[in-house]
Every structure is written in C-alpha cells, then in structure tokens.
PDB file of C-alpha atoms in Angstrom:
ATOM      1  CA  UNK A   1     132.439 178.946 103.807  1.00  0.00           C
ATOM      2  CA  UNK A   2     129.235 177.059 102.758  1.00  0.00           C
ATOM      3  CA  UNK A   3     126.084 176.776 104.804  1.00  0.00           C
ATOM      4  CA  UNK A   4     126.382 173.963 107.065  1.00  0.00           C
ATOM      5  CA  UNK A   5     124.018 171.381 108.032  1.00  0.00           C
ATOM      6  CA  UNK A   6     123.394 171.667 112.183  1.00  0.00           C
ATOM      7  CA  UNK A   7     124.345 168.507 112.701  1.00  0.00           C
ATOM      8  CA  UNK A   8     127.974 169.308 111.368  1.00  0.00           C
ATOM      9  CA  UNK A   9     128.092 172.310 113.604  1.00  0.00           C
ATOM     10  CA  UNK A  10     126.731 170.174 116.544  1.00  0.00           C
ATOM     11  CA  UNK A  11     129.162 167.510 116.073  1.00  0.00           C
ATOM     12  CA  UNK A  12     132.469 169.352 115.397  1.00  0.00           C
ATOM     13  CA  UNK A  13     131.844 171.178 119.256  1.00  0.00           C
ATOM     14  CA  UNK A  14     130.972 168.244 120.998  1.00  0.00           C
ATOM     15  CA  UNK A  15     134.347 166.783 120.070  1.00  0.00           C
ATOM     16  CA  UNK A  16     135.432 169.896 121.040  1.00  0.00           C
ATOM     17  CA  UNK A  17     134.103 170.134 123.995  1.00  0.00           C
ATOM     18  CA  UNK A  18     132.354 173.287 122.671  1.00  0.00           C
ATOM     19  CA  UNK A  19     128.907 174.641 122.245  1.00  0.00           C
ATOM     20  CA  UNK A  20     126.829 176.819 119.171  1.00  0.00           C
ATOM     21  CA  UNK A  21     125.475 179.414 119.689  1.00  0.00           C
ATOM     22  CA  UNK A  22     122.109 180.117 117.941  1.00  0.00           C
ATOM     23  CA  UNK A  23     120.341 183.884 117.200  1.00  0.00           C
ATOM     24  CA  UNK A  24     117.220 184.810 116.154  1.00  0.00           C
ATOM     25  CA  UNK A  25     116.677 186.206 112.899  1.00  0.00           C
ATOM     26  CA  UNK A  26     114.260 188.171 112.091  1.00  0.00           C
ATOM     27  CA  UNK A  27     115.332 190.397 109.221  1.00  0.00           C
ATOM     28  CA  UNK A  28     118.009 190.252 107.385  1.00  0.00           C
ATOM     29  CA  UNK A  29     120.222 193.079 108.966  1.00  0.00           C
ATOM     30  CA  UNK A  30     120.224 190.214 111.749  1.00  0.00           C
ATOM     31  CA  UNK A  31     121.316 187.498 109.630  1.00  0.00           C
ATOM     32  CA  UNK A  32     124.198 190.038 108.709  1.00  0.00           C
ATOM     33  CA  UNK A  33     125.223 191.128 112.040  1.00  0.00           C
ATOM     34  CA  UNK A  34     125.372 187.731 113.540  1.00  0.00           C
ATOM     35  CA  UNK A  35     127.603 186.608 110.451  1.00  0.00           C
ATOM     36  CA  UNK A  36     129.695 189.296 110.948  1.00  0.00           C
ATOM     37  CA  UNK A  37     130.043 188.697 114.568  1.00  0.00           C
ATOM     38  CA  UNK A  38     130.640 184.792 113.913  1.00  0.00           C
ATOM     39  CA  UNK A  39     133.620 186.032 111.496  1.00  0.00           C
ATOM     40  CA  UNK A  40     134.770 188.386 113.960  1.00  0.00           C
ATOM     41  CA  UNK A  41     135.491 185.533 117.281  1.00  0.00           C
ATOM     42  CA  UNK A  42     136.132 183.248 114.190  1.00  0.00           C
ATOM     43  CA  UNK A  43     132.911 181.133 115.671  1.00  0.00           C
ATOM     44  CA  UNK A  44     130.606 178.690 114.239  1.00  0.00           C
ATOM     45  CA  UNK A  45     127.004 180.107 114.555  1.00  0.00           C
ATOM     46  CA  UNK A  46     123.337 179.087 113.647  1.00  0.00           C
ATOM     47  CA  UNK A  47     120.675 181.490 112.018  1.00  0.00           C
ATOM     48  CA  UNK A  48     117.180 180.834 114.108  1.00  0.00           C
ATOM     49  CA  UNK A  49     114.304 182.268 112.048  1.00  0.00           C
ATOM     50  CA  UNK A  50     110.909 181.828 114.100  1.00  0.00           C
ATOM     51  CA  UNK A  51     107.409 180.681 113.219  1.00  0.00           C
ATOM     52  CA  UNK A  52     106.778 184.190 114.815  1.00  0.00           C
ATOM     53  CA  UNK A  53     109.455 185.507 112.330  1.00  0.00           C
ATOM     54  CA  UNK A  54     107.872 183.979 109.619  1.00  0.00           C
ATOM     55  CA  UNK A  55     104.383 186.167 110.216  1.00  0.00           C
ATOM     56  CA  UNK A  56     106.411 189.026 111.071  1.00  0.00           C
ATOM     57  CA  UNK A  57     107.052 188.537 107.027  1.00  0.00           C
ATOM     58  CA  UNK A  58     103.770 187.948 106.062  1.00  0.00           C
ATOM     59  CA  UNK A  59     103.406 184.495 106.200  1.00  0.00           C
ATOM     60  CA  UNK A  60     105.915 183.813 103.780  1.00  0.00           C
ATOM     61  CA  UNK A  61     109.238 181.956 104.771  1.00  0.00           C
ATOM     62  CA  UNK A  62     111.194 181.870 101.463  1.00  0.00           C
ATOM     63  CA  UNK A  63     112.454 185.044 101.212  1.00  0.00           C
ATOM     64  CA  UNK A  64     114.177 185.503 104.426  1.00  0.00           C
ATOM     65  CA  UNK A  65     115.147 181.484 104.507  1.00  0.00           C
ATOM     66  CA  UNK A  66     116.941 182.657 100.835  1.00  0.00           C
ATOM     67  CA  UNK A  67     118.339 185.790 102.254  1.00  0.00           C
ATOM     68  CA  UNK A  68     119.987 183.994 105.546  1.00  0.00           C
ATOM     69  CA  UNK A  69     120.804 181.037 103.081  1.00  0.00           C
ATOM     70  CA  UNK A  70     122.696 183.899 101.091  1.00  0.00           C
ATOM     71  CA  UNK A  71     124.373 185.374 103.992  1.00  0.00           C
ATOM     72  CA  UNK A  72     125.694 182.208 105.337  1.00  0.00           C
ATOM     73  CA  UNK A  73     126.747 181.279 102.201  1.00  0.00           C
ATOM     74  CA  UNK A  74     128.743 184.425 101.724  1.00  0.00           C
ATOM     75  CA  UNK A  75     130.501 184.233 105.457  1.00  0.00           C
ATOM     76  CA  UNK A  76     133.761 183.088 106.162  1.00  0.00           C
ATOM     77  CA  UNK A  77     132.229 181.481 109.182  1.00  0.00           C
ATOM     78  CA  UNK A  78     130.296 178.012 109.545  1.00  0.00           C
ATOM     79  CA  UNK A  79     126.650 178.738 109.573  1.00  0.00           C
ATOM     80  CA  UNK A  80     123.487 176.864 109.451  1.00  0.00           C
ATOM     81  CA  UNK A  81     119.719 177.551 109.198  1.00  0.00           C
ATOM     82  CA  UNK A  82     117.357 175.920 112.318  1.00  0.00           C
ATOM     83  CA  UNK A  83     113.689 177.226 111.959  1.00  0.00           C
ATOM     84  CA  UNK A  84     112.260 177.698 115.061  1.00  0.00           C
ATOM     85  CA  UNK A  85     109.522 176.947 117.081  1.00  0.00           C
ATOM     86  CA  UNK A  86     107.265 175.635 114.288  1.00  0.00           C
ATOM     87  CA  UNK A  87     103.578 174.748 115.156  1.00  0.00           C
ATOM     88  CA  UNK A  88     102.595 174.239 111.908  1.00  0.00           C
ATOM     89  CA  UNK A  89     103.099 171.053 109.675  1.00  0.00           C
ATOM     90  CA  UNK A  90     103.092 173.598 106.563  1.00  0.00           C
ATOM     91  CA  UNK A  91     105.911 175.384 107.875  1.00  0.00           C
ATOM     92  CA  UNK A  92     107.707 172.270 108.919  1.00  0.00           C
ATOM     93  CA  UNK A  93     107.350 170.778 105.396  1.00  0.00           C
ATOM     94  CA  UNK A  94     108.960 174.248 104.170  1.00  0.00           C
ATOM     95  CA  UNK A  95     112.180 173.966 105.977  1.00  0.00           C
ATOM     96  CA  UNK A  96     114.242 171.044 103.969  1.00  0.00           C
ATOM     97  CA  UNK A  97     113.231 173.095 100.391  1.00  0.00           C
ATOM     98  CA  UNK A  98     114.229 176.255 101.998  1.00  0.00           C
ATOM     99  CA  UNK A  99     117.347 174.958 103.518  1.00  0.00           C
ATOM    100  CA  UNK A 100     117.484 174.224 106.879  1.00  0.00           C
ATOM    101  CA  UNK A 101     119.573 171.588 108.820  1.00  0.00           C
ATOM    102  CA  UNK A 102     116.928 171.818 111.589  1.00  0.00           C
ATOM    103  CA  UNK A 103     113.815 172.572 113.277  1.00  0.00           C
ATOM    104  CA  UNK A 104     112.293 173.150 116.425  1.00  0.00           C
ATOM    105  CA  UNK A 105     108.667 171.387 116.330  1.00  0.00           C
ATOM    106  CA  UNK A 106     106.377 172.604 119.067  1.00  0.00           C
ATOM    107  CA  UNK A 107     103.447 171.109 119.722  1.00  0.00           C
ATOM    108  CA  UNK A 108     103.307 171.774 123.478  1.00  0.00           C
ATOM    109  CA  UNK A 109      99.764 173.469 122.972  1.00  0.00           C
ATOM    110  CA  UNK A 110      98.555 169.966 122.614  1.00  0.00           C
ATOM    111  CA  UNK A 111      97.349 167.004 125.276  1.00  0.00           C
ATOM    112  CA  UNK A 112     100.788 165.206 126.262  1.00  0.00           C
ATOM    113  CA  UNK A 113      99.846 162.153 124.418  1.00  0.00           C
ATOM    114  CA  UNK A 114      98.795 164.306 120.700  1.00  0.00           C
ATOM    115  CA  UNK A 115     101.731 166.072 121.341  1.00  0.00           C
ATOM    116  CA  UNK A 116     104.127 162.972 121.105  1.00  0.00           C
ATOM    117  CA  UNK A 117     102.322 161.622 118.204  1.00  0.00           C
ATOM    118  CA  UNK A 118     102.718 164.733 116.594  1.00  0.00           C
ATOM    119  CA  UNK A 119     106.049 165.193 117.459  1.00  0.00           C
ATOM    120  CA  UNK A 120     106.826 161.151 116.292  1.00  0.00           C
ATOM    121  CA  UNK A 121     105.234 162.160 112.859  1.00  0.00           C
ATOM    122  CA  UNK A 122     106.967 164.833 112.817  1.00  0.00           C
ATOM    123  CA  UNK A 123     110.808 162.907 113.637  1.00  0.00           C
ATOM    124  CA  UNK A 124     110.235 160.428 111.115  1.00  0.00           C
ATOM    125  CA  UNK A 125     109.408 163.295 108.289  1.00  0.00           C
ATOM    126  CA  UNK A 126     112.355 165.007 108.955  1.00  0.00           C
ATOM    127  CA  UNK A 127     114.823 162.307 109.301  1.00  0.00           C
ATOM    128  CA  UNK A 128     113.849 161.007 106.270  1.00  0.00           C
ATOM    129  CA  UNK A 129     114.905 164.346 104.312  1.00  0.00           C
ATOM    130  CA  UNK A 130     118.444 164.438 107.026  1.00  0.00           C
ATOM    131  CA  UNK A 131     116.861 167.330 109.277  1.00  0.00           C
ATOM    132  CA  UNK A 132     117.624 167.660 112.776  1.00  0.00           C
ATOM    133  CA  UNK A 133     114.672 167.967 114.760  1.00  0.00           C
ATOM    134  CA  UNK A 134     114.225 169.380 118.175  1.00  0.00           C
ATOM    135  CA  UNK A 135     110.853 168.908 120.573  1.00  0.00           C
ATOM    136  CA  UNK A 136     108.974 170.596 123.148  1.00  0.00           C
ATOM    137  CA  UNK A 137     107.143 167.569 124.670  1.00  0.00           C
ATOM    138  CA  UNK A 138     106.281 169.825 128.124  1.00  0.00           C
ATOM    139  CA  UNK A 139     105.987 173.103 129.119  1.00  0.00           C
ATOM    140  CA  UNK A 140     108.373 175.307 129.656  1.00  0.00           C
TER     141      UNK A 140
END
C-alpha cells in the first residue's frame, strides 16, 4: 500500500463511522512496530514524528521523515506521515518536501492574538501545498 495523505485516512473513517489512530515515532524500530501492528488488525494508522523527535535526531528531520516514508510505503496497511507539535516555521516548511499529509502547528507559547496570526499564516501555507493542519490556539 502507498503512503497516504491524512486527509484520505481521515475521510475514509468518518464515512465509516471510524477513527485513526496516530503513534509517535521516534525511531525507526517505532515506525516498524506500529506498521506491523496496523497490518496485523488490518488498520489504517498515522506515523506522528515530534518537533521533540526531531532534536532527539539532531535537529535533522529528513532522515527519519525518509525512513517512516519507507516503512509506510512498504506496509500492506494505509499509513500517513503528521509531524507533530511543530513550533518552528523551519520545521513546518520541512514537512510537504519530506512528505507529510499533516502537521500539528503549536504556537500556544504565544499571546492569544500572535498565536492566531501565526497559526492563520501558518493554514494558508499549508493549504496551499494540500497539508492538513492542526492548531493549538489554548492551553491544554
């Protein structure tokens, strides 16, 4: 099965009357268990990898976005990339190259009113490349 955009996977449970479920990646032993556990209940699944993730891995977000890319290219499951809980606009610019369907933006550390902005900005730059993006506009 090809890696699938989160919208897809979004859309084909709602008619469903389903859900995804999303895990964390943070090496690629995860991205490989949570494939193989997808296969195994013959379930959709998304691959999360975290800002946090990403400098857990020095910084750098190709390698493991390639490596879950890989994996959920190789599964017989539906699986998508969502990058998660991204603070910074470099990181959010990274995600369509690297293959994601979606991202997490969170700029909840800011004053309400910078954070919607931000968040706005940050709508319109994904939508424009077909990424779903998801906000933290409070506190949680």
């Amino acid at each position: 099965m090809a890696l699938v955009g989160t919208g897809e996977l979004v859309a084909s449970a709602r008619v469903a009357g389903d859900g995804v479920a999303a895990f964390n990646v943070i090496t690629l032993e995860h991205a490989e268990a949570i494939a193989a556990g997808a296969e195994a209940a013959a379930r959709p699944a998304i691959l999360q990898i975290s800002e946090n993730a990403v400098r857990f891995h020095g910084g750098r977000l190709a390698p493991l976005a390639a490596a879950a890319a890989a994996v959920a290219r190789a599964s017989s499951a539906p699986l998508a990339l969502h990058l998660d809980h991204v603070e910074s606009g470099e990181l959010l610019r990274a995600a369509h190259p690297a293959g994601f369907g979606s991202v997490m933006f969170d700029a909840s550390r800011l004053p309400y009113a910078e954070n919607v902005k931000a968040t706005a900005e940050a709508v319109r730059w994904g939508h424009e490349r077909g990424l779903w993006i998801e906000a933290e506009l409070g506190r949680v």
